mmCIF file of N, CA and C in Angstrom:
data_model
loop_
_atom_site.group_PDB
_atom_site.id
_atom_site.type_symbol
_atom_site.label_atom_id
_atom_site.label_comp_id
_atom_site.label_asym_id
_atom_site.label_seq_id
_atom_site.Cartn_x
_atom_site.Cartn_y
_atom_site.Cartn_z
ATOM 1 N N UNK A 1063 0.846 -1.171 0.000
ATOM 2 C CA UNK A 1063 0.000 0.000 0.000
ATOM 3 C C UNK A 1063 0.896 1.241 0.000
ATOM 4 N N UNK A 1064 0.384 2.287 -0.413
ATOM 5 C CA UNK A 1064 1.573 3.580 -1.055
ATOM 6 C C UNK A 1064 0.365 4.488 -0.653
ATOM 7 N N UNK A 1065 0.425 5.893 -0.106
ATOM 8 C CA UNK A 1065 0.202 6.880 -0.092
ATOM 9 C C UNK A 1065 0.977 7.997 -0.536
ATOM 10 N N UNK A 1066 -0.215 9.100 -0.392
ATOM 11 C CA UNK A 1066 0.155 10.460 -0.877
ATOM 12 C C UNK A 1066 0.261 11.334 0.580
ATOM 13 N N UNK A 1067 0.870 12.211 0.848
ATOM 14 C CA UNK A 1067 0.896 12.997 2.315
ATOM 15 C C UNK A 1067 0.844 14.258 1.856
ATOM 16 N N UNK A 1068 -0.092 14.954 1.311
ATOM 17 C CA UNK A 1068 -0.140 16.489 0.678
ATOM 18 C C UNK A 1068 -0.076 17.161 1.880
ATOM 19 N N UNK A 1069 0.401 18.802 1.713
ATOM 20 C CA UNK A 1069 0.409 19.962 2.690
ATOM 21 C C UNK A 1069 -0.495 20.614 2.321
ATOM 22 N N UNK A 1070 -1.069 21.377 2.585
ATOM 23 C CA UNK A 1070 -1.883 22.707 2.173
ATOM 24 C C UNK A 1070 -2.452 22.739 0.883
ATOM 25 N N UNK A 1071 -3.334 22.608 0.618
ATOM 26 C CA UNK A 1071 -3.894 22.916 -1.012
ATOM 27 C C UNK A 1071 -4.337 24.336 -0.975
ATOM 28 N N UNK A 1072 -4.475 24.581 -2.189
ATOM 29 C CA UNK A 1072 -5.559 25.647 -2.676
ATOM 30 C C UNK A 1072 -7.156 25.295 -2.846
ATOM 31 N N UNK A 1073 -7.794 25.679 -2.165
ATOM 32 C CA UNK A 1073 -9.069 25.112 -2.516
ATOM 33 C C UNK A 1073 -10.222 25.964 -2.001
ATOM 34 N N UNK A 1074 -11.427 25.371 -2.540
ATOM 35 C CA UNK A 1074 -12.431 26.684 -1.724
ATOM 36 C C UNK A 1074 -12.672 26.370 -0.301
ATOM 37 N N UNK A 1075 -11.861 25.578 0.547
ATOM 38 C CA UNK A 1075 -11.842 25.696 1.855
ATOM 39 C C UNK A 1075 -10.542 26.099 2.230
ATOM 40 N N UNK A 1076 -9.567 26.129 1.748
ATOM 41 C CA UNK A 1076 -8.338 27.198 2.088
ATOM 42 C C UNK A 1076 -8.221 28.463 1.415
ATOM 43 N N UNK A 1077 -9.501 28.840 0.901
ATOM 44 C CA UNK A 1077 -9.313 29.564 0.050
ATOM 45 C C UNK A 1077 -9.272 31.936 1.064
ATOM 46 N N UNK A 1078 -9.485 31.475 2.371
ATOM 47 C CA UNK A 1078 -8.993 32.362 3.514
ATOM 48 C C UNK A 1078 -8.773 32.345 4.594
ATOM 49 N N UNK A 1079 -7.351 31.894 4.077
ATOM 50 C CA UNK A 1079 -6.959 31.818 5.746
ATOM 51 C C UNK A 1079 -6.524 32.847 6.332
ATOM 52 N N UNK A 1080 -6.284 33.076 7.617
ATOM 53 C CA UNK A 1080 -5.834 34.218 8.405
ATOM 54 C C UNK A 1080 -4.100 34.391 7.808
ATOM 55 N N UNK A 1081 -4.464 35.688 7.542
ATOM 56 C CA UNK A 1081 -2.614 36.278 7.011
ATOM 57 C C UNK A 1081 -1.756 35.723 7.975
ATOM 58 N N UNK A 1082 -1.920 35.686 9.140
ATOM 59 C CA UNK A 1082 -0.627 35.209 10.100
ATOM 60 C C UNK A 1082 -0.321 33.818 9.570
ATOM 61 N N UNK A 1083 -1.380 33.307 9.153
ATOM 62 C CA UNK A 1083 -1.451 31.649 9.146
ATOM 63 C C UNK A 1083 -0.758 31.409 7.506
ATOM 64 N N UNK A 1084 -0.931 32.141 6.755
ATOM 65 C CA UNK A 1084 -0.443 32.356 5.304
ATOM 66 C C UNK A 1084 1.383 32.991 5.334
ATOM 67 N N UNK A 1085 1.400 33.651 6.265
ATOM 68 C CA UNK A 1085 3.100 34.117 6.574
ATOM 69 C C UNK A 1085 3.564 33.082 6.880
ATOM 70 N N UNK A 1086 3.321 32.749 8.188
ATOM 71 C CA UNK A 1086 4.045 31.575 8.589
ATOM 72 C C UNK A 1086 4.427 30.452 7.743
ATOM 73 N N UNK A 1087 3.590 30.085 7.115
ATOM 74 C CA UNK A 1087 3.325 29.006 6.571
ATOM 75 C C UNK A 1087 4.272 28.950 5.230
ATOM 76 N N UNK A 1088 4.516 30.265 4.447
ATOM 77 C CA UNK A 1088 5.686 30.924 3.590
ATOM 78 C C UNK A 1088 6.860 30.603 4.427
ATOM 79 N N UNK A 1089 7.224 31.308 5.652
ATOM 80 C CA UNK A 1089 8.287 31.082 5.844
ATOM 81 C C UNK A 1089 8.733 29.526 6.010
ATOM 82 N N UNK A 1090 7.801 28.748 6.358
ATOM 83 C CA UNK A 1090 8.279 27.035 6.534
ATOM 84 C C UNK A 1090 8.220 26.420 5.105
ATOM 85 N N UNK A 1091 7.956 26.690 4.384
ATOM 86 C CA UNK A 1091 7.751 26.170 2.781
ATOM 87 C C UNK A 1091 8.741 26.801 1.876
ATOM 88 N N UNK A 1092 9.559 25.457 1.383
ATOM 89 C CA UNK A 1092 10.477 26.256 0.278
ATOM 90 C C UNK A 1092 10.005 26.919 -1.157
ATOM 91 N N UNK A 1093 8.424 26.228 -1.372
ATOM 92 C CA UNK A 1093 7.776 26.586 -2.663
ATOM 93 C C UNK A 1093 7.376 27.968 -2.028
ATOM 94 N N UNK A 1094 7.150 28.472 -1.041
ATOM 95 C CA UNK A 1094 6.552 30.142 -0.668
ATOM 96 C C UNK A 1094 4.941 29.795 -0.514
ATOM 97 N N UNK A 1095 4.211 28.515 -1.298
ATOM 98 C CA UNK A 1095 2.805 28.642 -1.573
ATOM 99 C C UNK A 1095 2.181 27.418 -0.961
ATOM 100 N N UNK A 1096 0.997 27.500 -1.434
ATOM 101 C CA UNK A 1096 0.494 26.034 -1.414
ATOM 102 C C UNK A 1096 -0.074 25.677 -2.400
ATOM 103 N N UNK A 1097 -0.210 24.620 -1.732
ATOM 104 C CA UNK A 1097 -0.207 23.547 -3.653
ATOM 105 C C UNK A 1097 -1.361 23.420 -3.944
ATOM 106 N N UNK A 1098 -1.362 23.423 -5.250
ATOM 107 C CA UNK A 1098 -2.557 22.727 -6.454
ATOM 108 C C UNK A 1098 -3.159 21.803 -6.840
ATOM 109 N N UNK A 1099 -4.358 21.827 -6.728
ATOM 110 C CA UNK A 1099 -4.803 20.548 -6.204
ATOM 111 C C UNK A 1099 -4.310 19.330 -7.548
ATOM 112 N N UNK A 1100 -3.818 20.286 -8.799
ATOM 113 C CA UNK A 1100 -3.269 19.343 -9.773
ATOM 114 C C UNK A 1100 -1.928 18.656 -9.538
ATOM 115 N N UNK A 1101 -0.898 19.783 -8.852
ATOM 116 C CA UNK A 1101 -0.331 19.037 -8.457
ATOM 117 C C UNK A 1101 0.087 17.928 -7.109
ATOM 118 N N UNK A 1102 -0.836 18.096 -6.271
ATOM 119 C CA UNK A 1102 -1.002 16.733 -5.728
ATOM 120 C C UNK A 1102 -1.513 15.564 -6.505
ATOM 121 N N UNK A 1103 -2.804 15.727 -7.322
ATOM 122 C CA UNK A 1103 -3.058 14.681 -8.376
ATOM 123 C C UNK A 1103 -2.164 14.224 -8.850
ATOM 124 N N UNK A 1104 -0.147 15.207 -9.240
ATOM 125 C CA UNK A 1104 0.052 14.295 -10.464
ATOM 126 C C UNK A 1104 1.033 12.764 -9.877
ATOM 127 N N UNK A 1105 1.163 13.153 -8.371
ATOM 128 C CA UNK A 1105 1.541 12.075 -7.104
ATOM 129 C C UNK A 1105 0.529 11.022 -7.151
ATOM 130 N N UNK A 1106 -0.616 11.605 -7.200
ATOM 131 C CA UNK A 1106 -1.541 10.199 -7.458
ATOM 132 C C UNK A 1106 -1.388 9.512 -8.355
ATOM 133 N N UNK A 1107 -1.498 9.910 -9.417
ATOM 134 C CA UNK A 1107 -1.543 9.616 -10.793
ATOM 135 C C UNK A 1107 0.142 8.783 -10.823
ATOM 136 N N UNK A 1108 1.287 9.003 -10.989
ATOM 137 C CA UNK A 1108 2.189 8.316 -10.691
ATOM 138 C C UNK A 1108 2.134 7.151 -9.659
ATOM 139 N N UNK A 1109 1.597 7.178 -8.568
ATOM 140 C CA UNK A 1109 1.686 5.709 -7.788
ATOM 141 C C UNK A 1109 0.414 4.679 -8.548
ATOM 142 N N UNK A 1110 -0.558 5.754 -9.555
ATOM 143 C CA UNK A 1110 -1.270 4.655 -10.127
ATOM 144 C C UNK A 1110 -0.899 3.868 -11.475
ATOM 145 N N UNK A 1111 -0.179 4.252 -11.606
ATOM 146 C CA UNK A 1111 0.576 4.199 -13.083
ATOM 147 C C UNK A 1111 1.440 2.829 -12.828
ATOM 148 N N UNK A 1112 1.547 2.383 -13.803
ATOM 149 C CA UNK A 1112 2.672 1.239 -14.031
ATOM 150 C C UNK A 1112 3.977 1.543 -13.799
ATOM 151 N N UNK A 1113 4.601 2.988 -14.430
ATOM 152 C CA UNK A 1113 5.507 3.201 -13.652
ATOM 153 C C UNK A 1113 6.047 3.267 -11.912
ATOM 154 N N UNK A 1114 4.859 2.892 -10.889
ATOM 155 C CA UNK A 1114 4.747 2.873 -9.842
ATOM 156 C C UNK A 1114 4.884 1.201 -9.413
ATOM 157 N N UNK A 1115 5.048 0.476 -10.087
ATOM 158 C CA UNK A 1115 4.644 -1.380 -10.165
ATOM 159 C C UNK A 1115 5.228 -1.535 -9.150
ATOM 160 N N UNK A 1116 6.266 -1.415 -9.214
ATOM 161 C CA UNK A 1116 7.429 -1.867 -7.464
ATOM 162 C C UNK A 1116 7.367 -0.952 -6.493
ATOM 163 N N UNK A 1117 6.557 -0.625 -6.265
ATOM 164 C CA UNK A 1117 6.402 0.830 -5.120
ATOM 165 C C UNK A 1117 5.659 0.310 -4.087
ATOM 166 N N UNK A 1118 6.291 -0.193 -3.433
ATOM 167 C CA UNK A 1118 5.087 -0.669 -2.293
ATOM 168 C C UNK A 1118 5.743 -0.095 -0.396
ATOM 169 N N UNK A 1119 4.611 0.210 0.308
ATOM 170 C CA UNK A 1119 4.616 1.033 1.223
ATOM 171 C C UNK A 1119 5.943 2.642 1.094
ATOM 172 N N UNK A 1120 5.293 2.629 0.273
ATOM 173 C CA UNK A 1120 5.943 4.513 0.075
ATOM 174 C C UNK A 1120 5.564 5.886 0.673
ATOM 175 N N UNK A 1121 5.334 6.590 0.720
ATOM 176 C CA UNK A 1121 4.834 7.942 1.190
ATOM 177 C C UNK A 1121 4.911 8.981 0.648
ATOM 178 N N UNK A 1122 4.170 9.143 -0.719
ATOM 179 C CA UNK A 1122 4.786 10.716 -1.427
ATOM 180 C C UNK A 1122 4.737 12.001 -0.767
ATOM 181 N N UNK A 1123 5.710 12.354 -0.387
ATOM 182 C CA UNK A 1123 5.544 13.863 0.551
ATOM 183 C C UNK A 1123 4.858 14.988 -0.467
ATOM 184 N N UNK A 1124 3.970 15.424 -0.508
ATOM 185 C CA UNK A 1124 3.541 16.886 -1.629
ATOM 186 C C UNK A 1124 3.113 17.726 -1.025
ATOM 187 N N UNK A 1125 4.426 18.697 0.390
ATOM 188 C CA UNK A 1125 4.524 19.634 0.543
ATOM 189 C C UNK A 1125 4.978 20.902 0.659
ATOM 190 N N UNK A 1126 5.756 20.877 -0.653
ATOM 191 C CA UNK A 1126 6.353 21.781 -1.335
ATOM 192 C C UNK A 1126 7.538 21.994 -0.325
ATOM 193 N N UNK A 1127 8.506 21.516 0.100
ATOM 194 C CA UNK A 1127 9.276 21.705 1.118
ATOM 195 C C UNK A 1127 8.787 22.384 2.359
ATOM 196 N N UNK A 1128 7.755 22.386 2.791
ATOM 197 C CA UNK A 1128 7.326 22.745 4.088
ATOM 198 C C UNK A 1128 8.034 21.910 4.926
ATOM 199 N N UNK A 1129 8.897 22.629 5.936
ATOM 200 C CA UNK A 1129 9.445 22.302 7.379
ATOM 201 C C UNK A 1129 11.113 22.875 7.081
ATOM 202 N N UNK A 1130 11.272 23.109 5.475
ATOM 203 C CA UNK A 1130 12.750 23.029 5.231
ATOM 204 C C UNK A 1130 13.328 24.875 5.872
ATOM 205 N N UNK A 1131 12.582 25.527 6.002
ATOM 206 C CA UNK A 1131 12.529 26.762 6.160
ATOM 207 C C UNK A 1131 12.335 26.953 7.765
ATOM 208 N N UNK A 1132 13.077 27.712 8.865
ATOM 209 C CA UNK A 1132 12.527 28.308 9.698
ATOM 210 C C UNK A 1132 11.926 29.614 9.932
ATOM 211 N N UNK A 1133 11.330 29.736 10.767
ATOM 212 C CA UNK A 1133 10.414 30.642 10.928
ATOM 213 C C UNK A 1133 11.563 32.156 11.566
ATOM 214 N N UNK A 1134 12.602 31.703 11.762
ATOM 215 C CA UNK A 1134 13.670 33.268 11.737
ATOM 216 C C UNK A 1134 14.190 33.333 10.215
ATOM 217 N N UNK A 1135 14.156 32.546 9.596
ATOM 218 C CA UNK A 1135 14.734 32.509 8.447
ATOM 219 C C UNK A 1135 14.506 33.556 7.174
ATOM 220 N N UNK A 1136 15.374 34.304 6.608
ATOM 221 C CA UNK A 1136 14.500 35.533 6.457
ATOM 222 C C UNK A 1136 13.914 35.280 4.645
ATOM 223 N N UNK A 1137 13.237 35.567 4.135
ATOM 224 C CA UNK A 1137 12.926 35.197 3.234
ATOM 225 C C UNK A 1137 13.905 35.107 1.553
ATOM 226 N N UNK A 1138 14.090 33.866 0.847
ATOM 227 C CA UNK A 1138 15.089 33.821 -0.075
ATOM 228 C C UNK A 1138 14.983 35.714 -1.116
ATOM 229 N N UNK A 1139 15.774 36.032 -1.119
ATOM 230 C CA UNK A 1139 16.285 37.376 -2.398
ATOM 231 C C UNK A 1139 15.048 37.241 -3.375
ATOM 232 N N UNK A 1140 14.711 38.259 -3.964
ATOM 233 C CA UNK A 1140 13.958 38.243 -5.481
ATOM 234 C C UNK A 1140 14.609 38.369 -6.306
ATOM 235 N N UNK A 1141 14.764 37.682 -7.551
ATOM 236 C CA UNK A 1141 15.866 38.460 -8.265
ATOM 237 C C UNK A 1141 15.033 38.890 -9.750
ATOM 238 N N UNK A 1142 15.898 39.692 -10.022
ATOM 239 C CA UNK A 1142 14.885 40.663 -10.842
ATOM 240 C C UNK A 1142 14.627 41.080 -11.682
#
């Protein structure tokens, strides 16, 4: 058995969260965002696939590097 472990989507129930809760949540995430609900699908879609045949008890992480970031950490440069 193989799962998916998504972080945060975009969706019409995350669709307002409290700004503190949206900062924070930037600073712990290396993507800055949260994810799409397509791209969590395309994690599904790969463990359903044949290319997935030997995959057994896996865990796809799909949260955009959330945890890789601390919360003093000051936000990566823009470049421009």
């Amino acid at each position: 058995m193989n799962c998916v472990a998504p972080g945060w989507v975009a969706s019409e129930l995350t669709s307002e969260p409290p700004r503190w809760y949206v900062e924070r949540s930037e600073q712990h995430a290396a993507m800055r965002r949260f994810a799409q609900p397509e791209e969590v699908a395309g994690a599904v879609v790969s463990l359903l696939s044949d290319a997935a045949g030997y995959a057994t008890g896996s865990v796809i992480d799909v949260r955009g590097g959330y945890g890789m970031w601390s919360l003093n950490a000051s936000p990566p440069e823009q470049g421009g």
